[in-house]
Tab-separated table of C-alpha atoms in Angstrom:
chain	number	residue	atom	x	y	z
J	1	MET	CA	-23.882	53.154	-33.857
J	2	GLU	CA	-27.106	54.161	-32.132
J	3	LYS	CA	-29.680	55.597	-34.473
J	4	ASN	CA	-31.881	57.773	-32.342
J	5	GLY	CA	-35.187	58.623	-33.940
J	6	LYS	CA	-35.428	55.535	-36.186
J	7	GLY	CA	-36.918	53.257	-33.562
J	8	THR	CA	-40.221	53.669	-31.769
J	9	LEU	CA	-39.773	51.519	-28.648
J	10	GLY	CA	-38.923	52.901	-25.214
J	11	VAL	CA	-37.896	51.449	-21.849
J	12	TRP	CA	-41.409	50.421	-20.856
J	13	ASP	CA	-41.986	48.772	-24.223
J	14	GLY	CA	-38.791	46.796	-23.637
J	15	TRP	CA	-39.928	45.994	-20.093
J	16	SER	CA	-43.282	44.692	-21.394
J	17	ILE	CA	-41.552	42.587	-24.066
J	18	GLY	CA	-39.069	41.027	-21.629
J	19	THR	CA	-41.479	40.654	-18.708
J	20	GLY	CA	-44.283	39.402	-20.934
J	21	ALA	CA	-42.006	36.829	-22.542
J	22	MET	CA	-40.805	35.589	-19.134
J	23	MET	CA	-44.264	35.538	-17.527
J	24	GLY	CA	-45.297	32.766	-19.870
J	25	ALA	CA	-46.236	29.142	-19.648
J	26	SER	CA	-43.006	28.104	-17.917
J	27	ILE	CA	-43.744	29.709	-14.540
J	28	PHE	CA	-47.206	28.112	-14.530
J	29	VAL	CA	-45.848	24.628	-15.323
J	30	VAL	CA	-42.170	24.462	-14.316
J	31	SER	CA	-42.986	25.770	-10.826
J	32	GLY	CA	-44.880	22.573	-10.021
J	33	THR	CA	-42.132	20.255	-11.247
J	34	ALA	CA	-39.452	22.280	-9.445
J	35	SER	CA	-41.494	22.140	-6.232
J	36	GLY	CA	-41.732	18.367	-6.514
J	37	ILE	CA	-37.924	18.202	-6.724
J	38	ALA	CA	-36.887	20.773	-4.102
J	39	GLY	CA	-40.042	21.290	-2.024
J	40	PRO	CA	-40.772	24.861	-0.851
J	41	ALA	CA	-37.071	25.627	-1.503
J	42	ALA	CA	-38.095	25.855	-5.172
J	43	ALA	CA	-39.061	29.453	-4.357
J	44	LEU	CA	-35.443	30.087	-3.386
J	45	GLY	CA	-34.438	28.418	-6.647
J	46	PHE	CA	-36.439	30.992	-8.598
J	47	PHE	CA	-34.761	33.821	-6.677
J	48	LEU	CA	-31.317	32.324	-7.343
J	49	ALA	CA	-32.088	31.836	-11.039
J	50	ALA	CA	-33.025	35.521	-11.264
J	51	VAL	CA	-29.701	36.467	-9.635
J	52	VAL	CA	-27.793	34.290	-12.126
J	53	ALA	CA	-29.706	35.849	-15.017
J	54	MET	CA	-28.916	39.345	-13.718
J	55	VAL	CA	-25.185	38.584	-13.451
J	56	VAL	CA	-25.279	37.326	-17.042
J	57	ALA	CA	-27.245	40.442	-18.045
J	58	LEU	CA	-24.531	42.685	-16.559
J	59	CYS	CA	-22.031	41.137	-18.964
J	60	TYR	CA	-24.563	41.048	-21.774
J	61	SER	CA	-25.345	44.743	-21.442
J	62	GLU	CA	-21.755	45.787	-22.110
J	63	ILE	CA	-21.556	44.166	-25.523
J	64	ALA	CA	-25.221	44.977	-26.267
J	65	THR	CA	-24.539	48.704	-25.862
J	66	ALA	CA	-21.340	48.404	-27.906
J	67	PHE	CA	-23.357	46.987	-30.817
J	68	PRO	CA	-27.025	48.042	-30.372
J	69	GLU	CA	-28.170	46.404	-33.573
J	70	THR	CA	-31.081	44.217	-34.621
J	71	GLY	CA	-30.153	40.579	-34.061
J	72	GLY	CA	-28.759	40.840	-30.535
J	73	ALA	CA	-26.665	37.808	-29.536
J	74	TYR	CA	-26.370	36.746	-33.166
J	75	VAL	CA	-24.444	39.925	-34.035
J	76	TYR	CA	-21.836	40.031	-31.285
J	77	PRO	CA	-19.306	37.212	-31.988
J	78	ARG	CA	-18.383	38.239	-35.526
J	79	LYS	CA	-18.100	41.862	-34.432
J	80	VAL	CA	-15.166	40.981	-32.176
J	81	ILE	CA	-13.851	37.649	-33.546
J	82	PRO	CA	-12.555	37.749	-37.134
J	83	GLY	CA	-12.907	35.107	-39.820
J	84	VAL	CA	-14.923	31.918	-40.068
J	85	LEU	CA	-14.778	31.276	-36.300
J	86	GLY	CA	-16.607	34.535	-35.580
J	87	GLU	CA	-19.188	33.773	-38.258
J	88	VAL	CA	-19.794	30.227	-37.000
J	89	LEU	CA	-20.195	31.409	-33.398
J	90	SER	CA	-22.550	34.180	-34.513
J	91	PHE	CA	-24.659	31.845	-36.601
J	92	SER	CA	-24.730	29.248	-33.800
J	93	SER	CA	-25.813	31.864	-31.248
J	94	GLY	CA	-28.585	33.205	-33.467
J	95	TRP	CA	-29.642	29.688	-34.459
J	96	ALA	CA	-29.794	28.660	-30.785
J	97	LEU	CA	-31.962	31.634	-29.807
J	98	PHE	CA	-34.268	31.150	-32.778
J	99	GLY	CA	-34.737	27.486	-31.923
J	100	GLY	CA	-35.222	28.026	-28.213
J	101	GLN	CA	-37.086	31.332	-28.022
J	102	GLY	CA	-38.654	31.345	-31.509
J	103	ILE	CA	-39.744	27.904	-32.669
J	104	GLY	CA	-39.657	26.578	-29.122
J	105	SER	CA	-42.257	29.122	-28.057
J	106	SER	CA	-44.823	27.284	-30.207
J	107	MET	CA	-45.447	25.140	-27.124
J	108	VAL	CA	-46.939	28.218	-25.491
J	109	ALA	CA	-49.727	28.397	-28.089
J	110	LEU	CA	-50.697	24.810	-27.309
J	111	THR	CA	-50.501	25.509	-23.571
J	112	THR	CA	-52.788	28.526	-24.116
J	113	ALA	CA	-55.347	26.225	-25.708
J	114	GLU	CA	-55.186	23.907	-22.693
J	115	TYR	CA	-55.655	26.797	-20.248
J	116	ILE	CA	-58.641	28.002	-22.285
J	117	ASN	CA	-60.181	24.532	-22.059
J	118	TRP	CA	-59.523	24.395	-18.292
J	119	THR	CA	-61.205	27.779	-17.814
J	120	LEU	CA	-64.227	26.847	-19.937
J	121	LYS	CA	-64.694	23.631	-17.940
J	122	CYS	CA	-65.031	25.751	-14.804
J	123	PHE	CA	-68.229	27.111	-16.394
J	124	ASN	CA	-69.324	23.640	-17.577
J	125	ILE	CA	-68.468	24.469	-21.195
J	126	ILE	CA	-66.749	21.866	-23.338
J	127	ASN	CA	-64.692	23.277	-26.186
J	128	PRO	CA	-65.329	21.094	-29.283
J	129	ILE	CA	-62.356	22.551	-31.179
J	130	PRO	CA	-59.161	20.456	-30.891
J	131	SER	CA	-56.340	22.116	-28.976
J	132	LYS	CA	-54.023	21.999	-31.977
J	133	VAL	CA	-56.530	23.902	-34.121
J	134	VAL	CA	-56.831	26.571	-31.431
J	135	ALA	CA	-53.030	26.752	-31.286
J	136	PHE	CA	-52.845	27.221	-35.077
J	137	ALA	CA	-55.350	30.080	-34.875
J	138	LEU	CA	-53.390	31.758	-32.068
J	139	ILE	CA	-50.089	31.507	-33.952
J	140	ILE	CA	-51.683	33.088	-37.040
J	141	PHE	CA	-53.276	35.804	-34.882
J	142	TYR	CA	-49.935	36.832	-33.360
J	143	ALA	CA	-48.332	36.995	-36.802
J	144	VAL	CA	-51.138	39.158	-38.225
J	145	LEU	CA	-51.000	41.429	-35.181
J	146	ASN	CA	-47.325	42.191	-35.758
J	147	ILE	CA	-46.952	41.928	-39.519
J	148	ASN	CA	-47.985	45.441	-40.546
J	149	SER	CA	-46.824	47.540	-37.616
J	150	PHE	CA	-45.326	47.133	-34.149
J	151	SER	CA	-47.898	49.589	-32.784
J	152	GLY	CA	-50.683	47.006	-32.541
J	153	GLY	CA	-48.419	44.298	-31.142
J	154	ARG	CA	-46.740	46.810	-28.847
J	155	LEU	CA	-49.981	48.017	-27.230
J	156	PHE	CA	-51.290	44.464	-27.023
J	157	GLN	CA	-48.018	43.400	-25.369
J	158	LEU	CA	-48.121	46.179	-22.771
J	159	VAL	CA	-51.763	45.476	-21.829
J	160	THR	CA	-51.325	41.704	-21.497
J	161	THR	CA	-48.084	42.084	-19.527
J	162	ILE	CA	-49.672	44.447	-17.011
J	163	ALA	CA	-52.668	42.097	-16.732
J	164	ILE	CA	-50.628	38.978	-15.969
J	165	ALA	CA	-48.267	40.811	-13.603
J	166	GLY	CA	-51.298	42.121	-11.717
J	167	ILE	CA	-52.900	38.688	-11.514
J	168	MET	CA	-49.700	37.084	-10.231
J	169	VAL	CA	-49.352	39.762	-7.548
J	170	LEU	CA	-53.021	39.230	-6.635
J	171	TYR	CA	-52.331	35.493	-6.366
J	172	CYS	CA	-49.553	36.182	-3.845
J	173	ILE	CA	-51.623	38.570	-1.733
J	174	TRP	CA	-54.894	36.640	-1.856
J	175	GLY	CA	-53.274	33.233	-1.584
J	176	ALA	CA	-51.323	34.292	1.503
J	177	ARG	CA	-54.642	34.166	3.430
J	178	TYR	CA	-54.864	30.394	2.887
J	179	VAL	CA	-51.212	29.461	3.382
J	180	ASP	CA	-50.582	26.534	5.717
J	181	THR	CA	-47.241	27.377	7.348
J	182	SER	CA	-46.719	23.718	8.275
J	183	ASN	CA	-46.011	23.122	4.577
J	184	TYR	CA	-42.769	25.050	5.080
J	185	SER	CA	-41.557	22.939	8.022
J	186	ASN	CA	-39.492	20.715	5.713
J	187	PHE	CA	-38.264	23.549	3.500
J	188	MET	CA	-35.635	21.593	1.529
J	189	PRO	CA	-36.634	17.915	1.848
J	190	ASN	CA	-34.176	16.580	-0.743
J	191	GLY	CA	-31.068	18.521	0.200
J	192	LEU	CA	-28.894	21.117	-1.513
J	193	PRO	CA	-28.476	19.278	-4.875
J	194	SER	CA	-32.239	19.468	-5.376
J	195	LEU	CA	-32.042	23.254	-4.955
J	196	PHE	CA	-29.474	23.470	-7.766
J	197	THR	CA	-31.686	21.340	-10.010
J	198	ALA	CA	-34.693	23.548	-9.248
J	199	THR	CA	-32.587	26.645	-9.985
J	200	ALA	CA	-31.573	25.195	-13.361
J	201	MET	CA	-35.218	24.486	-14.185
J	202	ALA	CA	-36.248	27.957	-13.021
J	203	LEU	CA	-33.705	29.444	-15.402
J	204	MET	CA	-36.134	28.469	-18.179
J	205	SER	CA	-38.553	31.064	-16.829
J	206	TYR	CA	-35.948	33.829	-17.208
J	207	GLY	CA	-34.508	32.934	-20.597
J	208	ALA	CA	-36.595	35.397	-22.568
J	209	TRP	CA	-34.939	38.590	-21.249
J	210	SER	CA	-32.148	38.049	-23.787
J	211	VAL	CA	-34.526	38.573	-26.709
J	212	ILE	CA	-34.726	42.313	-25.918
J	213	PRO	CA	-31.389	43.157	-27.620
J	214	SER	CA	-32.631	41.291	-30.714
J	215	MET	CA	-34.783	44.335	-31.447
J	216	GLY	CA	-31.787	46.722	-31.192
J	217	GLN	CA	-32.657	49.412	-33.715
J	218	ALA	CA	-36.380	49.240	-32.904
J	219	PHE	CA	-35.574	51.267	-29.738
J	220	ARG	CA	-35.413	55.056	-29.759
J	221	HIS	CA	-32.312	55.100	-27.540
J	222	PRO	CA	-30.922	51.530	-27.637
J	223	THR	CA	-27.763	52.090	-25.577
J	224	ARG	CA	-29.900	53.326	-22.683
J	225	ASP	CA	-33.193	51.475	-23.216
J	226	ILE	CA	-31.825	47.949	-23.774
J	227	PRO	CA	-29.967	47.568	-20.422
J	228	LEU	CA	-32.744	49.276	-18.450
J	229	SER	CA	-35.392	47.082	-20.075
J	230	MET	CA	-33.453	43.908	-19.278
J	231	PHE	CA	-32.791	44.788	-15.637
J	232	LEU	CA	-36.325	46.030	-14.949
J	233	SER	CA	-37.744	42.844	-16.478
J	234	LEU	CA	-35.498	40.585	-14.404
J	235	ILE	CA	-36.133	42.461	-11.156
J	236	THR	CA	-39.900	42.359	-11.735
J	237	CYS	CA	-39.974	38.666	-12.575
J	238	GLY	CA	-37.474	37.642	-9.901
J	239	LEU	CA	-39.549	39.198	-7.111
J	240	VAL	CA	-42.916	38.051	-8.464
J	241	PHE	CA	-41.850	34.500	-9.366
J	242	GLY	CA	-40.167	33.851	-6.019
J	243	ALA	CA	-43.207	35.081	-4.053
J	244	PHE	CA	-45.576	33.220	-6.397
J	245	VAL	CA	-43.857	29.848	-5.880
J	246	LEU	CA	-43.520	30.416	-2.128
J	247	VAL	CA	-47.270	31.057	-1.752
J	248	MET	CA	-48.098	28.134	-4.036
J	249	ASN	CA	-46.095	25.793	-1.789
J	250	GLY	CA	-48.028	27.119	1.181
J	251	LEU	CA	-51.305	26.162	-0.502
J	252	ALA	CA	-50.386	22.591	-1.456
J	253	THR	CA	-47.743	19.943	-0.819
J	254	PRO	CA	-44.833	19.394	-3.221
J	255	GLU	CA	-46.292	16.016	-4.197
J	256	GLN	CA	-49.606	17.616	-5.153
J	257	LEU	CA	-47.910	20.368	-7.156
J	258	ALA	CA	-45.698	17.935	-9.058
J	259	ALA	CA	-48.661	15.736	-10.007
J	260	THR	CA	-50.485	18.351	-12.108
J	261	GLN	CA	-49.807	20.372	-15.255
J	262	THR	CA	-51.680	23.340	-13.771
J	263	PRO	CA	-50.166	23.575	-10.260
J	264	ALA	CA	-51.043	27.207	-9.525
J	265	THR	CA	-54.741	26.822	-10.361
J	266	ASP	CA	-55.128	23.440	-8.684
J	267	ALA	CA	-53.391	24.683	-5.523
J	268	PHE	CA	-55.800	27.616	-5.277
J	269	LEU	CA	-58.834	25.491	-6.246
J	270	ALA	CA	-58.564	23.584	-2.979
J	271	HIS	CA	-59.171	26.846	-1.068
J	272	ASN	CA	-61.149	29.189	-3.315
J	273	ARG	CA	-62.814	28.217	-6.612
J	274	PHE	CA	-63.312	31.811	-7.731
J	275	GLY	CA	-59.660	32.574	-7.118
J	276	SER	CA	-58.555	29.569	-9.157
J	277	ILE	CA	-60.630	30.799	-12.112
J	278	ILE	CA	-58.911	34.198	-11.925
J	279	VAL	CA	-55.550	32.431	-11.901
J	280	ALA	CA	-56.628	30.396	-14.928
J	281	PHE	CA	-57.344	33.646	-16.760
J	282	GLY	CA	-53.889	34.738	-15.654
J	283	GLY	CA	-52.449	31.624	-17.250
J	284	VAL	CA	-54.164	32.498	-20.519
J	285	PHE	CA	-52.879	36.091	-20.369
J	286	ALA	CA	-49.377	34.807	-19.545
J	287	CYS	CA	-49.298	32.482	-22.520
J	288	VAL	CA	-50.710	35.113	-24.876
J	289	SER	CA	-48.267	37.751	-23.664
J	290	SER	CA	-45.328	35.355	-23.981
J	291	SER	CA	-46.272	34.235	-27.491
J	292	ASN	CA	-46.776	37.768	-28.804
J	293	SER	CA	-43.468	38.889	-27.319
J	294	HIS	CA	-41.587	36.051	-29.008
J	295	VAL	CA	-43.111	36.915	-32.386
J	296	MET	CA	-41.977	40.541	-31.997
J	297	THR	CA	-38.423	39.605	-31.047
J	298	SER	CA	-37.539	36.184	-32.464
J	299	SER	CA	-38.551	37.113	-36.009
J	300	ARG	CA	-35.727	39.655	-35.962
J	301	LEU	CA	-33.146	36.851	-35.850
J	302	PRO	CA	-33.800	35.207	-39.260
J	303	PHE	CA	-34.338	38.704	-40.696
J	304	LYS	CA	-30.891	39.875	-39.601
J	305	MET	CA	-29.219	36.578	-40.536
J	306	SER	CA	-30.739	36.840	-44.012
J	307	HIS	CA	-29.758	40.470	-44.330
J	308	ASP	CA	-26.142	39.453	-43.636
J	309	GLY	CA	-26.215	36.710	-46.271
J	310	PHE	CA	-26.397	33.659	-43.980
J	311	LEU	CA	-30.023	32.691	-44.749
J	312	PRO	CA	-32.065	32.999	-47.975
J	313	ARG	CA	-32.343	36.680	-48.918
J	314	ALA	CA	-36.160	36.501	-49.055
J	315	LEU	CA	-36.211	36.470	-45.239
J	316	GLY	CA	-34.414	39.831	-45.140
J	317	GLN	CA	-37.272	41.807	-46.664
J	318	GLU	CA	-39.081	44.471	-44.656
J	319	ASN	CA	-41.892	46.905	-45.318
J	320	GLN	CA	-41.724	50.705	-45.261
J	321	ARG	CA	-42.229	50.681	-41.470
J	322	GLY	CA	-39.191	48.444	-40.995
J	323	ILE	CA	-41.273	45.370	-40.099
J	324	PRO	CA	-39.647	42.050	-41.183
J	325	GLN	CA	-42.819	40.608	-42.687
J	326	ALA	CA	-41.197	37.632	-44.413
J	327	ALA	CA	-39.362	36.632	-41.223
J	328	ILE	CA	-42.592	36.852	-39.202
J	329	LEU	CA	-44.351	34.606	-41.717
J	330	PHE	CA	-41.393	32.210	-41.655
J	331	LEU	CA	-41.561	32.017	-37.856
J	332	MET	CA	-45.328	31.464	-38.065
J	333	VAL	CA	-44.882	28.529	-40.455
J	334	CYS	CA	-42.137	26.993	-38.281
J	335	GLN	CA	-44.337	27.208	-35.189
J	336	ILE	CA	-47.326	25.677	-36.999
J	337	VAL	CA	-45.161	22.783	-38.210
J	338	ALA	CA	-43.839	22.255	-34.669
J	339	VAL	CA	-47.373	22.031	-33.275
J	340	ALA	CA	-48.643	19.854	-36.143
J	341	THR	CA	-45.814	17.321	-35.854
J	342	SER	CA	-46.135	17.035	-32.086
J	343	THR	CA	-42.465	17.760	-31.459
J	344	LEU	CA	-43.239	20.121	-28.591
J	345	GLN	CA	-41.830	17.899	-25.858
J	346	LEU	CA	-38.496	17.806	-27.672
J	347	LEU	CA	-38.574	21.591	-28.053
J	348	VAL	CA	-39.307	22.084	-24.359
J	349	GLN	CA	-36.307	19.904	-23.482
J	350	MET	CA	-33.902	21.957	-25.579
J	351	ILE	CA	-35.082	25.515	-24.809
J	352	VAL	CA	-33.019	26.107	-21.667
J	353	PHE	CA	-29.936	24.318	-22.970
J	354	VAL	CA	-29.678	26.113	-26.324
J	355	THR	CA	-30.510	29.478	-24.759
J	356	SER	CA	-27.701	28.926	-22.250
J	357	VAL	CA	-25.339	28.044	-25.125
J	358	SER	CA	-26.167	31.383	-26.745
J	359	TRP	CA	-25.503	33.176	-23.443
J	360	LEU	CA	-22.120	31.441	-23.098
J	361	ILE	CA	-21.150	32.519	-26.623
J	362	THR	CA	-22.133	36.085	-25.719
J	363	LEU	CA	-20.025	35.967	-22.546
J	364	ILE	CA	-17.045	34.800	-24.588
J	365	SER	CA	-17.662	37.662	-27.021
J	366	ALA	CA	-17.854	40.160	-24.147
J	367	SER	CA	-14.491	38.912	-22.878
J	368	VAL	CA	-12.914	39.279	-26.331
J	369	LEU	CA	-14.372	42.783	-26.605
J	370	ARG	CA	-12.650	43.834	-23.372
J	371	ARG	CA	-9.288	42.229	-24.120
J	372	ARG	CA	-8.849	42.861	-27.834
J	373	HIS	CA	-10.885	45.956	-28.636
J	374	PRO	CA	-10.006	48.735	-26.167
J	375	GLU	CA	-10.861	51.272	-28.888
J	376	ILE	CA	-14.583	50.384	-28.534
J	377	LYS	CA	-16.242	52.250	-25.660
J	378	PRO	CA	-19.651	50.720	-24.743
J	379	ALA	CA	-22.205	52.960	-23.057
J	380	PHE	CA	-22.480	50.364	-20.249
J	381	ARG	CA	-19.507	48.733	-18.534
J	382	MET	CA	-19.951	45.628	-16.412
J	383	PRO	CA	-18.848	46.185	-12.800
J	384	LEU	CA	-16.022	44.197	-11.159
J	385	TYR	CA	-14.581	42.858	-14.402
J	386	PRO	CA	-13.403	40.096	-14.804
J	387	LEU	CA	-14.981	38.672	-11.615
J	388	THR	CA	-18.529	39.307	-12.869
J	389	LEU	CA	-17.778	37.598	-16.173
J	390	ILE	CA	-16.184	34.576	-14.491
J	391	LEU	CA	-19.082	34.190	-12.055
J	392	ALA	CA	-21.635	34.380	-14.864
J	393	PHE	CA	-19.781	31.782	-16.939
J	394	LEU	CA	-19.287	29.344	-14.046
J	395	ALA	CA	-22.877	29.710	-12.842
J	396	LEU	CA	-24.234	28.869	-16.306
J	397	VAL	CA	-21.939	25.878	-16.762
J	398	ILE	CA	-22.818	24.493	-13.312
J	399	LEU	CA	-26.557	24.875	-13.911
J	400	MET	CA	-26.283	23.309	-17.372
J	401	THR	CA	-24.882	20.142	-15.742
J	402	ARG	CA	-28.207	19.825	-13.907
J	403	PHE	CA	-30.125	19.376	-17.170
J	404	THR	CA	-31.147	15.878	-18.244
J	405	ALA	CA	-28.938	14.013	-20.685
J	406	ARG	CA	-31.809	14.073	-23.157
J	407	ALA	CA	-32.048	17.855	-23.003
J	408	MET	CA	-28.322	18.241	-23.629
J	409	ILE	CA	-28.316	15.758	-26.518
J	410	ILE	CA	-31.279	17.444	-28.220
J	411	GLY	CA	-29.683	20.850	-27.740
J	412	CYS	CA	-26.358	19.693	-29.181
J	413	VAL	CA	-28.129	18.160	-32.187
J	414	TRP	CA	-29.892	21.480	-32.839
J	415	ILE	CA	-26.614	23.434	-32.635
J	416	ALA	CA	-24.859	20.896	-34.902
J	417	LEU	CA	-27.690	21.204	-37.418
J	418	GLY	CA	-27.233	24.967	-37.381
J	419	ILE	CA	-23.508	24.635	-38.138
J	420	LEU	CA	-24.323	22.334	-41.082
J	421	VAL	CA	-26.851	24.876	-42.373
J	422	TYR	CA	-24.225	27.616	-42.089
J	423	PHE	CA	-21.669	25.748	-44.193
J	424	ALA	CA	-24.314	24.606	-46.692
J	425	LEU	CA	-25.565	28.159	-47.288
J	426	THR	CA	-22.179	29.883	-47.296
J	427	LYS	CA	-19.658	27.403	-48.714
J	428	THR	CA	-21.644	25.575	-51.430
J	429	GLY	CA	-23.673	26.482	-54.502
J	430	LEU	CA	-26.647	27.202	-52.247
J	431	LYS	CA	-25.086	30.542	-51.283
J	432	LYS	CA	-26.552	32.050	-54.464
J	433	PHE	CA	-29.934	32.047	-52.683
J	434	CYS	CA	-28.464	34.108	-49.837
J	435	GLU	CA	-26.424	36.633	-51.808
J	436	LYS	CA	-28.036	39.999	-52.469
J	437	THR	CA	-28.987	40.903	-56.015
J	438	PRO	CA	-27.520	44.072	-57.628
J	439	GLU	CA	-30.872	45.841	-57.123
J	440	GLU	CA	-30.597	45.267	-53.368
């Protein structure tokens, strides 16, 4: 049930969380790789990925408004599927999102450090602090910002999101002056399959919208605010990302964009040094905004899973303001370990795959909700059912086949590990660490 008055977040807070999480490192890095694969058609790939994400969100919103609770995709399967199967699917969905959007976002802190170094070099300043140390400091900063109250993280999130959105729009308008239209003459140099591959890669840039429902009860009016936040975020990012990549391809060739880890800044540097510095600042803001958003949302997953007895009960503790402090600290430690052990490349490979697995589980849950629970009346109903649901499912499966074999293997290993953790903590003597004490 919706608990109006308990939460403090509104539609624009949700928009800033979703948009800020999506306008992260991926658009500043993946756009170059996608352009190298599909040429200027990569811009179309980003538009198509946004459309796919919106079709999925239509289905997602129905079950999200039926169960507007903290935990989001983790909650849904066992609400509609009874027994161990529902629990396993729920745990797997939450585990997938935590790995992809939570721990996986640790790469963004390291990317932030690299963007900071790039910006400082523009002013002939060499940063003596190793990138990993800077990443550690950033991860700790985000945790401290959110650990006592959402108000500090919320304001910080809104400001950084507006800043990066403004800079990306400025990039499109300013960069349009230097566009060489001859770069568009061979719009799709590698054919239609390359467009599908670019669309699958672009889907990484839109994955973070699904973290909004994870904050369920943190919203004042979740059944209204959650769908609106998701759709506004996707519309904003779809329009901005498509235009951003189109302009970028007009500033440089696909080969040049694919050869650098900072394609947007390097493309602009060839035409206007001052503009490239502004874009570099935008990259920093994007990474900061994305990281802070993931701390606010992804920490809610282990908190809810602990609260339900599937993870150690210590992670289910919250302060008087309803902030899951232990879960935030747990996420912080996981991200620091990921950076320290240099497993970031593996995490990057699995992010899109495991996030898509969680979406597929949610689509299955939405279908079960419609067919087996007519007594539940969600505030939002997906249009054109079951066509919308079928299209969303097929689109995700088709795009997942465009991932590398390595990405799929790593993702499957992560999901399998989650299932082992589930059985270990619920079916063995270890469950005593997850069960609530009489005082709780």
